[in-house]
Amino acid sequence: LADVSARLDPRDGLFLALEAAKVAAEVRANPPPREVIDTRMEWCSFRLAAACAKQMKNDDQAHQFAQRGLAAGGPKEAFDGLL
């Protein structure tokens, strides 16, 4: 949903990407029993948030989100052009 919204309006995409990152962090911290979780969701959400911020010409915010994505386990290559 965040990805589709980002294509239409980067402000909406940014908001939804940050909400997705919050949910992903909560699930990673407290995984449901006997459930498989996608540990990429948090850093992917921060990558989308960084791309939205960059599109809105907010390079400082884009850099901050990219750093948070790296801290969440994202590969550096995924954040090329955002750091």
PDB file of N, CA and C in Angstrom, residues 21 39 48 50:
ATOM      1  N   ALA A  21       7.078   0.648   8.880  1.00  0.00           N
ATOM      2  CA  ALA A  21       8.335   0.410   9.612  1.00  0.00           C
ATOM      3  C   ALA A  21       8.059   0.211  11.101  1.00  0.00           C
ATOM      4  N   THR A  39      11.853 -10.385   7.827  1.00  0.00           N
ATOM      5  CA  THR A  39      12.688  -9.419   8.546  1.00  0.00           C
ATOM      6  C   THR A  39      13.132  -8.268   7.644  1.00  0.00           C
ATOM      7  N   LEU A  48      11.847   3.008   1.313  1.00  0.00           N
ATOM      8  CA  LEU A  48      10.770   3.717   0.633  1.00  0.00           C
ATOM      9  C   LEU A  48      10.574   5.110   1.232  1.00  0.00           C
ATOM     10  N   ALA A  50      12.853   6.945   2.648  1.00  0.00           N
ATOM     11  CA  ALA A  50      13.988   7.759   2.190  1.00  0.00           C
ATOM     12  C   ALA A  50      13.780   8.217   0.751  1.00  0.00           C
TER      13      ALA A  50
END
